[in-house]
Amino acid sequence: MEIAKPDRPNGGKAETATAEPMPEVESAFEEIEVDAPLVGIIMGSANDKPKMRPAGESLHEAGIRYEVRVISAHRDPERVREYCYAARMRGLKVIIAGAGMSAALPGVAAAHSDLPVIGVPLAGKSLGGLDALLSAVQMPPGVPVGCVAIDGAKNAGLLAARIINA
Ligand code: RP5
């Protein structure tokens, strides 16, 4: 069986290739992760997990694959940069970033990726989450973060699902 090549660099003359897979094509396909996550849920502390869990539950109910990482904008700035920089290349479509206190994570994620970033401000021991809310919301022009309510991880998951299904 022969397969017509879609591009015809030789002046429009159709070329054909045998269906025998070329070794380099085979190895390239091996690298494709068919079950790759579409949403990255990141948070500043392992202590944020209980409050961020509803984001994963919303995505699970919507049938959307996601991954979870604990990476702090302040404690692991280089890991945050690397994760966000590679996010699109790895197949992610949306980043959900939850953090408490000064909550730089959503903004830093948006600084290092052009994917949509949904910020989840988390209530800490003081100020009731107002600190995190203002940190996540008050982004400078050109670096957008869509921010849900304080402890609004469920809506973050639902919003990510809507973005992916839009
Ligand atoms: C933030 O500081 C984290 O997102 C967390 O909500 C808060 C406190 O972190 P832990 O001291 O509980 O690790 O960066």
CSV table of N, CA and C and ligand atoms in Angstrom, one decimal:
chain,number,residue,atom,x,y,z
A,1,MET,N,0.8,-1.2,0.0
A,1,MET,CA,0.0,0.0,0.0
A,1,MET,C,0.9,1.2,0.0
A,2,GLU,N,0.4,2.3,-0.8
A,2,GLU,CA,1.2,3.5,-0.8
A,2,GLU,C,0.4,4.6,-0.3
A,3,ILE,N,1.1,5.6,0.4
A,3,ILE,CA,0.5,6.7,1.0
A,3,ILE,C,1.0,8.0,0.3
A,4,ALA,N,0.1,8.9,-0.2
A,4,ALA,CA,0.5,10.1,-0.8
A,4,ALA,C,1.0,11.0,0.3
A,5,LYS,N,2.2,11.7,0.0
A,5,LYS,CA,2.7,12.7,1.0
A,5,LYS,C,1.9,14.0,0.8
A,6,PRO,N,1.5,14.6,1.9
A,6,PRO,CA,0.7,15.8,1.8
A,6,PRO,C,1.4,17.0,1.2
A,7,ASP,N,2.7,17.2,1.4
A,7,ASP,CA,3.4,18.3,0.9
A,7,ASP,C,4.2,17.8,-0.4
A,8,ARG,N,4.2,18.7,-1.3
A,8,ARG,CA,4.9,18.4,-2.6
A,8,ARG,C,5.9,19.4,-3.0
A,9,PRO,N,7.1,19.2,-2.4
A,9,PRO,CA,8.1,20.2,-2.7
A,9,PRO,C,8.7,20.2,-4.1
A,10,ASN,N,8.4,19.2,-4.9
A,10,ASN,CA,9.0,19.1,-6.2
A,10,ASN,C,8.0,19.6,-7.3
A,11,GLY,N,7.6,20.8,-7.1
A,11,GLY,CA,6.8,21.5,-8.2
A,11,GLY,C,5.4,20.8,-8.3
A,12,GLY,N,4.8,20.3,-7.4
A,12,GLY,CA,3.5,19.8,-7.4
A,12,GLY,C,3.4,18.3,-7.8
A,13,LYS,N,4.5,17.7,-8.2
A,13,LYS,CA,4.5,16.3,-8.6
A,13,LYS,C,4.3,15.5,-7.4
A,14,ALA,N,3.3,14.6,-7.4
A,14,ALA,CA,3.0,13.8,-6.2
A,14,ALA,C,4.1,12.8,-6.0
A,15,GLU,N,4.5,12.7,-4.8
A,15,GLU,CA,5.5,11.7,-4.4
A,15,GLU,C,4.7,10.6,-3.6
A,16,THR,N,5.2,9.5,-3.5
A,16,THR,CA,4.6,8.5,-2.7
A,16,THR,C,5.7,7.9,-1.7
A,17,ALA,N,5.2,7.3,-0.7
A,17,ALA,CA,6.1,6.6,0.3
A,17,ALA,C,5.4,5.3,0.6
A,18,THR,N,6.2,4.3,0.8
A,18,THR,CA,5.7,3.0,1.2
A,18,THR,C,5.1,3.1,2.7
A,19,ALA,N,4.2,2.3,3.0
A,19,ALA,CA,3.6,2.3,4.4
A,19,ALA,C,4.6,1.7,5.4
A,20,GLU,N,5.7,1.2,5.0
A,20,GLU,CA,6.7,0.7,5.9
A,20,GLU,C,7.2,1.9,6.8
A,21,PRO,N,7.0,1.8,8.1
A,21,PRO,CA,7.4,3.0,8.9
A,21,PRO,C,8.9,3.1,8.9
A,22,MET,N,9.4,4.4,8.7
A,22,MET,CA,10.8,4.6,8.8
A,22,MET,C,11.2,4.6,10.2
A,23,PRO,N,12.4,4.2,10.5
A,23,PRO,CA,12.9,4.0,11.9
A,23,PRO,C,12.7,5.4,12.7
A,24,GLU,N,13.1,6.5,12.1
A,24,GLU,CA,13.1,7.7,12.8
A,24,GLU,C,11.6,8.2,13.1
A,25,VAL,N,10.7,7.8,12.2
A,25,VAL,CA,9.3,8.1,12.4
A,25,VAL,C,8.8,7.3,13.6
A,26,GLU,N,9.1,6.0,13.6
A,26,GLU,CA,8.7,5.1,14.7
A,26,GLU,C,9.1,5.7,16.0
A,27,SER,N,10.4,6.1,16.1
A,27,SER,CA,10.9,6.5,17.4
A,27,SER,C,10.3,7.9,17.8
A,28,ALA,N,9.9,8.7,16.8
A,28,ALA,CA,9.3,10.0,17.1
A,28,ALA,C,7.9,9.7,17.7
A,29,PHE,N,7.2,8.7,17.1
A,29,PHE,CA,5.8,8.4,17.6
A,29,PHE,C,5.9,7.8,19.0
A,30,GLU,N,6.9,7.1,19.3
A,30,GLU,CA,7.1,6.5,20.6
A,30,GLU,C,7.1,7.6,21.7
A,31,GLU,N,7.6,8.8,21.3
A,31,GLU,CA,7.8,9.8,22.3
A,31,GLU,C,6.4,10.6,22.6
A,32,ILE,N,5.4,10.4,21.7
A,32,ILE,CA,4.2,11.0,21.9
A,32,ILE,C,3.4,10.4,23.1
A,33,GLU,N,3.0,11.2,24.1
A,33,GLU,CA,2.3,10.7,25.2
A,33,GLU,C,0.8,10.8,24.9
A,34,VAL,N,0.1,9.7,24.6
A,34,VAL,CA,-1.3,9.8,24.2
A,34,VAL,C,-2.1,10.2,25.4
A,35,ASP,N,-1.6,9.8,26.6
A,35,ASP,CA,-2.4,10.1,27.8
A,35,ASP,C,-1.8,11.4,28.5
A,36,ALA,N,-1.2,12.3,27.8
A,36,ALA,CA,-0.6,13.4,28.4
A,36,ALA,C,-1.7,14.3,29.0
A,37,PRO,N,-1.4,14.9,30.2
A,37,PRO,CA,-2.3,15.8,30.8
A,37,PRO,C,-2.6,17.1,30.0
A,38,LEU,N,-3.8,17.6,30.2
A,38,LEU,CA,-4.1,18.9,29.5
A,38,LEU,C,-4.1,20.1,30.4
A,39,VAL,N,-4.2,19.8,31.7
A,39,VAL,CA,-4.2,20.9,32.7
A,39,VAL,C,-3.1,20.6,33.8
A,40,GLY,N,-2.3,21.6,34.1
A,40,GLY,CA,-1.3,21.5,35.1
A,40,GLY,C,-1.9,22.2,36.4
A,41,ILE,N,-2.0,21.5,37.5
A,41,ILE,CA,-2.4,22.1,38.7
A,41,ILE,C,-1.2,22.3,39.6
A,42,ILE,N,-0.8,23.5,39.8
A,42,ILE,CA,0.4,23.8,40.6
A,42,ILE,C,0.0,24.5,41.9
A,43,MET,N,0.8,24.4,42.9
A,43,MET,CA,0.5,25.1,44.2
A,43,MET,C,1.8,25.3,45.0
A,44,GLY,N,1.7,26.3,45.8
A,44,GLY,CA,2.9,26.7,46.5
A,44,GLY,C,3.4,25.9,47.6
A,45,SER,N,2.6,25.0,48.1
A,45,SER,CA,2.9,24.2,49.3
A,45,SER,C,2.1,22.9,49.3
A,46,ALA,N,2.7,21.9,49.8
A,46,ALA,CA,2.0,20.6,50.0
A,46,ALA,C,0.8,20.8,50.9
A,47,ASN,N,0.9,21.8,51.8
A,47,ASN,CA,-0.2,22.1,52.7
A,47,ASN,C,-1.4,22.7,51.9
A,48,ASP,N,-1.2,23.1,50.7
A,48,ASP,CA,-2.3,23.6,49.9
A,48,ASP,C,-3.2,22.5,49.2
A,49,LYS,N,-2.7,21.3,49.3
A,49,LYS,CA,-3.4,20.2,48.6
A,49,LYS,C,-4.9,20.0,48.9
A,50,PRO,N,-5.2,20.0,50.2
A,50,PRO,CA,-6.6,19.9,50.5
A,50,PRO,C,-7.5,20.9,49.9
A,51,LYS,N,-7.0,22.1,49.8
A,51,LYS,CA,-7.9,23.2,49.2
A,51,LYS,C,-7.8,23.2,47.7
A,52,MET,N,-6.8,22.6,47.1
A,52,MET,CA,-6.7,22.6,45.7
A,52,MET,C,-7.3,21.3,45.1
A,53,ARG,N,-7.6,20.3,45.9
A,53,ARG,CA,-8.2,19.0,45.5
A,53,ARG,C,-9.4,19.2,44.6
A,54,PRO,N,-10.4,20.1,45.0
A,54,PRO,CA,-11.6,20.2,44.2
A,54,PRO,C,-11.3,20.6,42.7
A,55,ALA,N,-10.2,21.2,42.4
A,55,ALA,CA,-9.9,21.6,41.0
A,55,ALA,C,-9.7,20.2,40.2
A,56,GLY,N,-8.9,19.3,40.8
A,56,GLY,CA,-8.7,18.0,40.2
A,56,GLY,C,-10.0,17.2,40.1
A,57,GLU,N,-10.9,17.4,41.1
A,57,GLU,CA,-12.1,16.6,41.1
A,57,GLU,C,-13.0,17.1,40.0
A,58,SER,N,-13.1,18.5,39.8
A,58,SER,CA,-13.9,19.0,38.7
A,58,SER,C,-13.4,18.5,37.3
A,59,LEU,N,-12.0,18.5,37.2
A,59,LEU,CA,-11.5,18.1,35.9
A,59,LEU,C,-11.7,16.6,35.7
A,60,HIS,N,-11.6,15.8,36.7
A,60,HIS,CA,-11.9,14.4,36.6
A,60,HIS,C,-13.3,14.1,36.2
A,61,GLU,N,-14.2,14.9,36.8
A,61,GLU,CA,-15.6,14.7,36.4
A,61,GLU,C,-15.9,15.1,35.0
A,62,ALA,N,-15.1,16.1,34.5
A,62,ALA,CA,-15.2,16.5,33.1
A,62,ALA,C,-14.5,15.6,32.1
A,63,GLY,N,-13.8,14.6,32.7
A,63,GLY,CA,-13.0,13.7,31.8
A,63,GLY,C,-11.7,14.3,31.2
A,64,ILE,N,-11.2,15.3,32.0
A,64,ILE,CA,-10.0,16.0,31.5
A,64,ILE,C,-8.8,15.6,32.3
A,65,ARG,N,-7.7,15.1,31.6
A,65,ARG,CA,-6.5,14.7,32.3
A,65,ARG,C,-5.8,15.9,32.9
A,66,TYR,N,-5.2,15.7,34.1
A,66,TYR,CA,-4.5,16.8,34.7
A,66,TYR,C,-3.3,16.2,35.5
A,67,GLU,N,-2.4,17.0,35.8
A,67,GLU,CA,-1.3,16.6,36.7
A,67,GLU,C,-1.2,17.6,37.8
A,68,VAL,N,-0.5,17.2,38.9
A,68,VAL,CA,-0.4,18.1,40.1
A,68,VAL,C,1.1,18.2,40.5
A,69,ARG,N,1.5,19.4,40.7
A,69,ARG,CA,2.9,19.7,41.1
A,69,ARG,C,2.9,20.7,42.3
A,70,VAL,N,3.7,20.5,43.3
A,70,VAL,CA,3.9,21.4,44.4
A,70,VAL,C,5.2,22.2,44.0
A,71,ILE,N,5.1,23.4,43.6
A,71,ILE,CA,6.3,24.2,43.3
A,71,ILE,C,6.0,25.7,43.7
A,72,SER,N,6.8,26.2,44.5
A,72,SER,CA,6.6,27.5,45.1
A,72,SER,C,7.4,28.6,44.3
A,73,ALA,N,6.7,29.7,44.1
A,73,ALA,CA,7.3,30.8,43.3
A,73,ALA,C,8.5,31.4,44.2
A,74,HIS,N,8.3,31.3,45.5
A,74,HIS,CA,9.4,31.9,46.3
A,74,HIS,C,10.4,30.9,46.7
A,75,ARG,N,10.0,29.6,47.0
A,75,ARG,CA,11.0,28.6,47.5
A,75,ARG,C,11.7,27.9,46.4
A,76,ASP,N,11.0,27.7,45.2
A,76,ASP,CA,11.6,27.0,44.1
A,76,ASP,C,11.4,27.8,42.8
A,77,PRO,N,11.9,29.0,42.8
A,77,PRO,CA,11.6,29.8,41.6
A,77,PRO,C,12.1,29.2,40.3
A,78,GLU,N,13.2,28.5,40.3
A,78,GLU,CA,13.8,28.0,39.1
A,78,GLU,C,12.9,26.8,38.6
A,79,ARG,N,12.4,26.0,39.5
A,79,ARG,CA,11.5,24.9,39.1
A,79,ARG,C,10.2,25.4,38.5
A,80,VAL,N,9.7,26.5,39.1
A,80,VAL,CA,8.5,27.1,38.5
A,80,VAL,C,8.7,27.6,37.1
A,81,ARG,N,9.9,28.2,36.9
A,81,ARG,CA,10.2,28.8,35.6
A,81,ARG,C,10.3,27.6,34.6
A,82,GLU,N,11.0,26.6,34.9
A,82,GLU,CA,11.2,25.4,34.0
A,82,GLU,C,9.9,24.8,33.7
A,83,TYR,N,9.0,24.6,34.7
A,83,TYR,CA,7.7,23.9,34.5
A,83,TYR,C,6.9,24.7,33.5
A,84,CYS,N,6.8,26.0,33.8
A,84,CYS,CA,5.9,26.8,33.0
A,84,CYS,C,6.4,27.0,31.6
A,85,TYR,N,7.7,27.1,31.5
A,85,TYR,CA,8.3,27.3,30.2
A,85,TYR,C,8.1,26.1,29.3
A,86,ALA,N,8.1,24.9,29.9
A,86,ALA,CA,7.9,23.7,29.1
A,86,ALA,C,6.4,23.3,29.0
A,87,ALA,N,5.5,24.0,29.6
A,87,ALA,CA,4.1,23.5,29.7
A,87,ALA,C,3.5,23.3,28.4
A,88,ARG,N,3.5,24.3,27.5
A,88,ARG,CA,2.9,24.2,26.2
A,88,ARG,C,3.5,23.1,25.4
A,89,MET,N,4.8,23.0,25.4
A,89,MET,CA,5.5,22.0,24.6
A,89,MET,C,5.1,20.6,25.1
A,90,ARG,N,4.8,20.4,26.4
A,90,ARG,CA,4.4,19.1,26.9
A,90,ARG,C,3.0,18.8,26.7
A,91,GLY,N,2.2,19.8,26.1
A,91,GLY,CA,0.8,19.5,25.7
A,91,GLY,C,-0.2,20.1,26.6
A,92,LEU,N,0.2,20.8,27.7
A,92,LEU,CA,-0.7,21.4,28.6
A,92,LEU,C,-1.4,22.5,27.9
A,93,LYS,N,-2.7,22.7,28.2
A,93,LYS,CA,-3.5,23.8,27.6
A,93,LYS,C,-3.9,24.9,28.6
A,94,VAL,N,-3.9,24.5,29.9
A,94,VAL,CA,-4.3,25.5,30.9
A,94,VAL,C,-3.4,25.2,32.2
A,95,ILE,N,-3.0,26.2,32.9
A,95,ILE,CA,-2.4,26.1,34.2
A,95,ILE,C,-3.3,26.6,35.3
A,96,ILE,N,-3.5,25.9,36.3
A,96,ILE,CA,-4.2,26.3,37.5
A,96,ILE,C,-3.2,26.5,38.6
A,97,ALA,N,-3.1,27.7,39.1
A,97,ALA,CA,-2.0,27.9,40.1
A,97,ALA,C,-2.7,28.4,41.4
A,98,GLY,N,-2.5,27.7,42.5
A,98,GLY,CA,-3.0,28.1,43.8
A,98,GLY,C,-1.9,28.4,44.8
A,99,ALA,N,-2.1,29.4,45.5
A,99,ALA,CA,-1.2,29.8,46.6
A,99,ALA,C,-1.8,30.7,47.6
A,100,GLY,N,-1.2,30.6,48.8
A,100,GLY,CA,-1.7,31.5,49.9
A,100,GLY,C,-0.7,32.6,50.1
A,101,MET,N,-1.0,33.4,51.1
A,101,MET,CA,-0.1,34.5,51.5
A,101,MET,C,0.2,35.5,50.4
A,102,SER,N,1.5,35.7,50.0
A,102,SER,CA,1.7,36.7,49.0
A,102,SER,C,1.4,36.1,47.6
A,103,ALA,N,1.2,34.8,47.5
A,103,ALA,CA,0.6,34.2,46.3
A,103,ALA,C,1.2,34.7,45.0
A,104,ALA,N,2.5,34.6,44.8
A,104,ALA,CA,3.1,35.0,43.5
A,104,ALA,C,2.9,34.0,42.4
A,105,LEU,N,2.6,32.8,42.8
A,105,LEU,CA,2.7,31.7,41.8
A,105,LEU,C,1.8,31.9,40.6
A,106,PRO,N,0.6,32.3,40.7
A,106,PRO,CA,-0.2,32.5,39.4
A,106,PRO,C,0.5,33.5,38.5
A,107,GLY,N,0.9,34.6,39.0
A,107,GLY,CA,1.5,35.7,38.2
A,107,GLY,C,2.8,35.2,37.6
A,108,VAL,N,3.6,34.5,38.4
A,108,VAL,CA,4.9,34.0,37.9
A,108,VAL,C,4.7,33.0,36.8
A,109,ALA,N,3.7,32.2,37.0
A,109,ALA,CA,3.3,31.2,35.9
A,109,ALA,C,3.0,31.9,34.7
A,110,ALA,N,2.2,32.9,34.8
A,110,ALA,CA,1.8,33.7,33.6
A,110,ALA,C,2.9,34.4,32.9
A,111,ALA,N,3.9,34.7,33.8
A,111,ALA,CA,5.1,35.4,33.2
A,111,ALA,C,6.0,34.5,32.4
A,112,HIS,N,5.9,33.2,32.7
A,112,HIS,CA,6.8,32.2,32.1
A,112,HIS,C,6.1,31.3,31.1
A,113,SER,N,4.8,31.5,30.9
A,113,SER,CA,4.0,30.7,29.9
A,113,SER,C,3.0,31.6,29.2
A,114,ASP,N,2.7,31.3,28.0
A,114,ASP,CA,1.6,32.1,27.3
A,114,ASP,C,0.3,31.3,27.4
A,115,LEU,N,0.2,30.2,28.1
A,115,LEU,CA,-1.0,29.4,28.3
A,115,LEU,C,-1.9,30.2,29.3
A,116,PRO,N,-3.3,30.0,29.2
A,116,PRO,CA,-4.1,30.6,30.2
A,116,PRO,C,-3.8,30.1,31.6
A,117,VAL,N,-3.7,31.1,32.5
A,117,VAL,CA,-3.4,30.8,33.9
A,117,VAL,C,-4.6,31.2,34.7
A,118,ILE,N,-5.1,30.2,35.5
A,118,ILE,CA,-6.2,30.5,36.4
A,118,ILE,C,-5.6,30.5,37.8
A,119,GLY,N,-5.7,31.6,38.5
A,119,GLY,CA,-5.2,31.8,39.9
A,119,GLY,C,-6.2,31.4,40.9
A,120,VAL,N,-5.8,30.7,41.9
A,120,VAL,CA,-6.7,30.3,43.0
A,120,VAL,C,-6.0,30.9,44.3
A,121,PRO,N,-6.5,32.0,44.8
A,121,PRO,CA,-6.0,32.6,46.1
A,121,PRO,C,-6.5,31.7,47.2
A,122,LEU,N,-5.6,31.4,48.1
A,122,LEU,CA,-6.0,30.5,49.2
A,122,LEU,C,-5.9,31.2,50.5
A,123,ALA,N,-6.9,31.0,51.4
A,123,ALA,CA,-6.9,31.7,52.7
A,123,ALA,C,-5.9,31.1,53.6
A,124,GLY,N,-5.1,31.9,54.2
A,124,GLY,CA,-4.0,31.5,55.1
A,124,GLY,C,-4.5,31.7,56.6
A,125,LYS,N,-3.5,31.7,57.4
A,125,LYS,CA,-3.8,31.8,58.9
A,125,LYS,C,-4.2,33.3,59.2
A,126,SER,N,-3.8,34.2,58.4
A,126,SER,CA,-4.2,35.6,58.7
A,126,SER,C,-4.8,36.3,57.5
A,127,LEU,N,-5.5,37.3,57.6
A,127,LEU,CA,-6.1,38.1,56.5
A,127,LEU,C,-7.1,37.5,55.7
A,128,GLY,N,-7.5,36.2,56.0
A,128,GLY,CA,-8.6,35.5,55.4
A,128,GLY,C,-8.4,35.3,53.9
A,129,GLY,N,-7.2,35.4,53.4
A,129,GLY,CA,-7.0,35.2,51.9
A,129,GLY,C,-7.0,36.4,51.1
A,130,LEU,N,-7.3,37.6,51.8
A,130,LEU,CA,-7.3,38.8,51.1
A,130,LEU,C,-5.9,39.1,50.5
A,131,ASP,N,-4.9,38.8,51.3
A,131,ASP,CA,-3.5,38.9,50.8
A,131,ASP,C,-3.3,38.2,49.5
A,132,ALA,N,-3.7,36.9,49.4
A,132,ALA,CA,-3.5,36.1,48.3
A,132,ALA,C,-4.4,36.6,47.1
A,133,LEU,N,-5.6,37.0,47.4
A,133,LEU,CA,-6.5,37.5,46.4
A,133,LEU,C,-5.9,38.7,45.7
A,134,LEU,N,-5.4,39.6,46.4
A,134,LEU,CA,-4.9,40.9,45.8
A,134,LEU,C,-3.6,40.5,45.0
A,135,SER,N,-2.8,39.6,45.6
A,135,SER,CA,-1.6,39.2,44.8
A,135,SER,C,-1.9,38.6,43.5
A,136,ALA,N,-2.9,37.7,43.5
A,136,ALA,CA,-3.2,37.0,42.2
A,136,ALA,C,-3.9,37.9,41.2
A,137,VAL,N,-4.8,38.8,41.8
A,137,VAL,CA,-5.6,39.7,40.9
A,137,VAL,C,-4.8,40.8,40.3
A,138,GLN,N,-4.0,41.4,41.1
A,138,GLN,CA,-3.3,42.7,40.7
A,138,GLN,C,-2.1,42.5,39.8
A,139,MET,N,-2.4,41.9,38.6
A,139,MET,CA,-1.3,41.7,37.6
A,139,MET,C,-1.1,42.9,36.7
A,140,PRO,N,0.1,43.2,36.4
A,140,PRO,CA,0.3,44.3,35.5
A,140,PRO,C,-0.2,44.0,34.1
A,141,PRO,N,-0.5,45.0,33.3
A,141,PRO,CA,-1.0,44.8,31.9
A,141,PRO,C,0.0,44.0,31.1
A,142,GLY,N,-0.5,43.0,30.4
A,142,GLY,CA,0.4,42.2,29.5
A,142,GLY,C,0.7,40.9,30.1
A,143,VAL,N,0.4,40.7,31.4
A,143,VAL,CA,0.6,39.4,32.0
A,143,VAL,C,-0.7,38.9,32.7
A,144,PRO,N,-1.6,38.4,31.9
A,144,PRO,CA,-2.9,38.1,32.5
A,144,PRO,C,-3.0,36.9,33.4
A,145,VAL,N,-3.8,37.0,34.4
A,145,VAL,CA,-4.2,35.9,35.3
A,145,VAL,C,-5.7,36.0,35.5
A,146,GLY,N,-6.4,34.9,35.2
A,146,GLY,CA,-7.8,34.8,35.5
A,146,GLY,C,-7.9,34.3,36.9
A,147,CYS,N,-8.6,35.1,37.8
A,147,CYS,CA,-8.6,34.7,39.2
A,147,CYS,C,-10.0,34.3,39.7
A,148,VAL,N,-10.1,33.2,40.3
A,148,VAL,CA,-11.3,32.8,40.9
A,148,VAL,C,-11.4,33.2,42.4
A,149,ALA,N,-12.4,32.9,43.1
A,149,ALA,CA,-12.7,33.4,44.4
A,149,ALA,C,-11.6,32.7,45.4
A,150,ILE,N,-11.5,33.3,46.5
A,150,ILE,CA,-10.7,32.8,47.6
A,150,ILE,C,-11.1,31.3,47.9
A,151,ASP,N,-10.2,30.4,47.8
A,151,ASP,CA,-10.4,29.0,48.0
A,151,ASP,C,-11.4,28.4,46.9
A,152,GLY,N,-11.3,29.1,45.8
A,152,GLY,CA,-12.3,28.7,44.7
A,152,GLY,C,-11.7,27.6,43.7
A,153,ALA,N,-11.1,26.6,44.2
A,153,ALA,CA,-10.4,25.6,43.3
A,153,ALA,C,-11.4,24.9,42.5
A,154,LYS,N,-12.6,24.7,43.0
A,154,LYS,CA,-13.6,23.9,42.2
A,154,LYS,C,-13.9,24.7,40.9
A,155,ASN,N,-14.2,26.0,41.1
A,155,ASN,CA,-14.5,26.8,39.9
A,155,ASN,C,-13.3,26.9,39.0
A,156,ALA,N,-12.1,26.9,39.5
A,156,ALA,CA,-10.9,26.9,38.7
A,156,ALA,C,-10.9,25.6,37.8
A,157,GLY,N,-11.2,24.5,38.3
A,157,GLY,CA,-11.3,23.3,37.5
A,157,GLY,C,-12.4,23.4,36.5
A,158,LEU,N,-13.5,23.9,36.9
A,158,LEU,CA,-14.7,24.0,35.9
A,158,LEU,C,-14.3,25.0,34.8
A,159,LEU,N,-13.7,26.1,35.2
A,159,LEU,CA,-13.3,27.1,34.2
A,159,LEU,C,-12.2,26.5,33.2
A,160,ALA,N,-11.3,25.8,33.7
A,160,ALA,CA,-10.3,25.1,32.9
A,160,ALA,C,-11.0,24.2,31.9
A,161,ALA,N,-12.0,23.4,32.4
A,161,ALA,CA,-12.7,22.5,31.5
A,161,ALA,C,-13.4,23.3,30.4
A,162,ARG,N,-14.0,24.4,30.7
A,162,ARG,CA,-14.7,25.2,29.7
A,162,ARG,C,-13.7,25.8,28.7
A,163,ILE,N,-12.6,26.2,29.1
A,163,ILE,CA,-11.6,26.7,28.2
A,163,ILE,C,-11.2,25.6,27.2
A,164,ILE,N,-10.9,24.4,27.8
A,164,ILE,CA,-10.5,23.3,26.9
A,164,ILE,C,-11.6,22.9,26.0
A,165,ASN,N,-12.8,22.9,26.4
A,165,ASN,CA,-13.9,22.5,25.6
A,165,ASN,C,-14.5,23.6,24.7
A,166,ALA,N,-14.0,24.8,24.8
A,166,ALA,CA,-14.5,26.0,24.0
A,166,ALA,C,-14.4,25.7,22.5
B,1,RP5,C1,2.4,29.9,50.1
B,1,RP5,O1,2.6,30.1,51.4
B,1,RP5,C2,1.8,28.6,49.9
B,1,RP5,O2,1.0,28.5,48.8
B,1,RP5,C3,1.0,28.4,51.2
B,1,RP5,O3,-0.4,28.6,51.0
B,1,RP5,C4,1.6,29.4,52.1
B,1,RP5,C5,2.2,28.8,53.4
B,1,RP5,O4,3.1,27.8,53.0
B,1,RP5,P1,3.5,26.6,54.0
B,1,RP5,O5,4.3,27.3,55.1
B,1,RP5,O6,2.2,26.1,54.6
B,1,RP5,O7,4.3,25.6,53.3
B,1,RP5,O8,3.5,30.0,49.3
